[in-house]
mmCIF file of C-alpha atoms in Angstrom:
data_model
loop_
_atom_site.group_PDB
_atom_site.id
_atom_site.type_symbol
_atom_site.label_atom_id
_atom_site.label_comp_id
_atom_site.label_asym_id
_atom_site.label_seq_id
_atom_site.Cartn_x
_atom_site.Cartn_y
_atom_site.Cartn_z
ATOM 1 C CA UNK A 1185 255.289 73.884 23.208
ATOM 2 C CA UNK A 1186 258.849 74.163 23.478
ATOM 3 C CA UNK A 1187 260.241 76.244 20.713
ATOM 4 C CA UNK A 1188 263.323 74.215 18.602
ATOM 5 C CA UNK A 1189 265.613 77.309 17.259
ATOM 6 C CA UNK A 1190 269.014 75.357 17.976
ATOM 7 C CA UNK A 1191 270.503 72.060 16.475
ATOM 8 C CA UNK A 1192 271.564 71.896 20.387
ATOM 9 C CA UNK A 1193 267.756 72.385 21.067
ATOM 10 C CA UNK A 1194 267.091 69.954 18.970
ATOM 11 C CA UNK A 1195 269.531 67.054 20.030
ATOM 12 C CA UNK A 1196 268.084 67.804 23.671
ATOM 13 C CA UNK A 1197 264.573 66.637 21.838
ATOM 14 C CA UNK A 1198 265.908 63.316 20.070
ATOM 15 C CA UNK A 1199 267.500 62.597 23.447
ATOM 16 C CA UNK A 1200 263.833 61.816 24.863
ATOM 17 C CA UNK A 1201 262.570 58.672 25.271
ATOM 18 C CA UNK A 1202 259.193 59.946 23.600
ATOM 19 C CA UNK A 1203 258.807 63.346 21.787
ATOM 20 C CA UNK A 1204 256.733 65.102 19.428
ATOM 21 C CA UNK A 1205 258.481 67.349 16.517
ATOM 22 C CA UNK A 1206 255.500 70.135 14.960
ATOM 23 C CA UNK A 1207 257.188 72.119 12.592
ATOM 24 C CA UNK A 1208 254.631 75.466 11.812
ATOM 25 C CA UNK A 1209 254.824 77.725 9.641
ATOM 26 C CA UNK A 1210 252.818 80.999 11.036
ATOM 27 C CA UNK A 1211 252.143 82.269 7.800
ATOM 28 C CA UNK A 1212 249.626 79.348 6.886
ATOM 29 C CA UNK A 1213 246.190 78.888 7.392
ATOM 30 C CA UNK A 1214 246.307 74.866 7.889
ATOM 31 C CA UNK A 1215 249.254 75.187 9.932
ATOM 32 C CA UNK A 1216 247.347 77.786 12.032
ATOM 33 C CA UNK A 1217 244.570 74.786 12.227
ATOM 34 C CA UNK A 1218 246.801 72.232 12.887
ATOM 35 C CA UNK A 1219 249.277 74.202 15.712
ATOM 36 C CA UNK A 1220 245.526 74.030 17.485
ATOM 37 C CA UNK A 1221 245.040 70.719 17.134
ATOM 38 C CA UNK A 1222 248.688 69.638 18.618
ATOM 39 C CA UNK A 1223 248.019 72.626 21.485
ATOM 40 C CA UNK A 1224 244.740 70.168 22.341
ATOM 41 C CA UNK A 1225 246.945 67.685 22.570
ATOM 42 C CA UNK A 1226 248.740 69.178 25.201
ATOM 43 C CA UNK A 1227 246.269 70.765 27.077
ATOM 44 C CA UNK A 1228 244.498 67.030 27.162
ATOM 45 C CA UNK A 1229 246.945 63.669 28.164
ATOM 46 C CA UNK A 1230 249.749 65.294 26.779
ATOM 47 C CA UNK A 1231 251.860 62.157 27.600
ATOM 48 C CA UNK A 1232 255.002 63.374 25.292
ATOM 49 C CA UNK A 1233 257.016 66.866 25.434
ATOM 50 C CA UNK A 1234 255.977 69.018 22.015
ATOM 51 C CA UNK A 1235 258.953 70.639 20.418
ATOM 52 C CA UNK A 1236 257.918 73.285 17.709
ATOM 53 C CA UNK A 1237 259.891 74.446 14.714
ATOM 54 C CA UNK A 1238 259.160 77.703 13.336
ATOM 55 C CA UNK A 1239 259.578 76.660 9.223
ATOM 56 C CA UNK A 1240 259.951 80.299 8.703
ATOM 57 C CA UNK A 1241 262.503 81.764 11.386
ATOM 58 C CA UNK A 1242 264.373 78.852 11.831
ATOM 59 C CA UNK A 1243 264.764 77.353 8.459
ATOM 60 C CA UNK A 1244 268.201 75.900 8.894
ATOM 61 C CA UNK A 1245 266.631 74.005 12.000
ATOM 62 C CA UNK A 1246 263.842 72.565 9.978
ATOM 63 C CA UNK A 1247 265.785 71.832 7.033
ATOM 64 C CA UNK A 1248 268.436 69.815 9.596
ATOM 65 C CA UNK A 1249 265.112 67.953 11.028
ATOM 66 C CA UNK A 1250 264.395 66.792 7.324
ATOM 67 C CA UNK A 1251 267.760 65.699 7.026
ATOM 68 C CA UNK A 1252 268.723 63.933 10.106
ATOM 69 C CA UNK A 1253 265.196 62.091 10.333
ATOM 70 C CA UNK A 1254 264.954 61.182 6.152
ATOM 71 C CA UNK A 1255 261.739 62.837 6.529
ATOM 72 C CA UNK A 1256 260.624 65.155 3.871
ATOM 73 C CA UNK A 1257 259.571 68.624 4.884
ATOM 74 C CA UNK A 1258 256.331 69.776 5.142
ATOM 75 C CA UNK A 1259 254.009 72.202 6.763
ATOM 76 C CA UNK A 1260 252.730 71.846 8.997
ATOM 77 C CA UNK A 1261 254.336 68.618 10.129
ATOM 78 C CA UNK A 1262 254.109 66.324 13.498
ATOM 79 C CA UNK A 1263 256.701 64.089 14.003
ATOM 80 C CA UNK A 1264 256.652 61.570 16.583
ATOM 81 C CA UNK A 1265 259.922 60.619 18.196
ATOM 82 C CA UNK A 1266 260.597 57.298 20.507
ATOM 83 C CA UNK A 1267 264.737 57.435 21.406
ATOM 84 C CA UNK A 1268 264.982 59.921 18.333
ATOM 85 C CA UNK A 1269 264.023 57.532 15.855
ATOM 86 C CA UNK A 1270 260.619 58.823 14.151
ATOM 87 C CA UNK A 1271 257.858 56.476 14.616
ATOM 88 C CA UNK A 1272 254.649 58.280 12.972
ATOM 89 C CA UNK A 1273 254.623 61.494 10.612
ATOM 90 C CA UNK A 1274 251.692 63.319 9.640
ATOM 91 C CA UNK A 1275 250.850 66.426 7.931
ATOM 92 C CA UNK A 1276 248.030 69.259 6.547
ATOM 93 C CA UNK A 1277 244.776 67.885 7.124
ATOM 94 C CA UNK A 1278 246.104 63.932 8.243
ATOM 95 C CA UNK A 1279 247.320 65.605 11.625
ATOM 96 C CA UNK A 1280 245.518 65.701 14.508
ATOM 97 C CA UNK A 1281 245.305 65.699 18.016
ATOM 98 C CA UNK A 1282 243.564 62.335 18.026
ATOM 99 C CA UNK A 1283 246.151 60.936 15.328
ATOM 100 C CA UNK A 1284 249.192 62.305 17.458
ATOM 101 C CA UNK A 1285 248.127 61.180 20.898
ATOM 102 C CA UNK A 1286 247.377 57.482 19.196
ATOM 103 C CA UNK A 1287 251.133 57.796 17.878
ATOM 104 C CA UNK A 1288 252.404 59.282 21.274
ATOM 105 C CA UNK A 1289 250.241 56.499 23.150
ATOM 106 C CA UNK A 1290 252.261 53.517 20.766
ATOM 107 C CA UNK A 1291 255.937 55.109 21.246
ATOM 108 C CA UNK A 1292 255.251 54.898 24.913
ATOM 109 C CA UNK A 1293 254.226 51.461 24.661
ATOM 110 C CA UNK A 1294 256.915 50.440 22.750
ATOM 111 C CA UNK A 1295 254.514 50.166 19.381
ATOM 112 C CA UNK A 1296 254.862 51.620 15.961
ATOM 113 C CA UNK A 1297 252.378 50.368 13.607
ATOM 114 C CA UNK A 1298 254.700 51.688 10.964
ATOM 115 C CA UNK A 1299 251.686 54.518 10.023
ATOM 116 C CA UNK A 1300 253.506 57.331 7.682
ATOM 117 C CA UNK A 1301 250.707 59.847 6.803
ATOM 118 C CA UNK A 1302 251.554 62.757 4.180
ATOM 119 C CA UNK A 1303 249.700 65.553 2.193
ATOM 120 C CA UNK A 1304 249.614 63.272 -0.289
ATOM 121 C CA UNK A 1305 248.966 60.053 1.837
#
């Protein structure tokens, strides 16, 4: 995972055909689950860079994510990115490695099936 600790850093991420946002805060249990689940990501197809946002240290970064990408904050958060437009969202228990490579997978292809998934749902 990349770290994100720049706006610059993070135009250099929505300039990607395909990319994957996880914003993590280390202080939290679930996002200590779900930073796991995106690192299986990786370590399996991995077909899309991962950019991560630390919530905590860089919370004028994540707050700028939330506000370019009309996305409200959460954490932990995946964000799936095709030309820097997000395509898929998910967060706490919704997001996993399964539900970001299927995301990843339908960027690439050109597909959003217009899936938002939140805490709440």
């Amino acid at each position: 995972m990349e770290p994100v600790r720049t706006t610059e850093q993070l135009d250099a991420a929505l300039a990607l055909p395909v990319a994957v946002l996880f914003k993590h805060s280390p202080r939290c249990g679930t996002s200590a689950w779900a930073h796991r689940q995106v690192e299986r990501y990786e370590e399996g197809d991995g077909a899309a860079p991962v950019f991560l946002v630390d919530v905590v240290r860089c919370r004028d970064v994540s707050d700028e994510v939330a506000r370019r990408l009309e996305i409200r904050h959460e954490s932990p958060q995946a964000i799936v990115l095709a030309g820097g437009t997000p395509v898929w969202h998910g967060s706490h228990g919704r997001l996993s490695t399964a539900t970001v490579d299927a995301a990843v997978r339908g960027a690439a292809d050109g597909r959003s099936d217009g899936h938002q998934a939140g805490a709440g749902g």
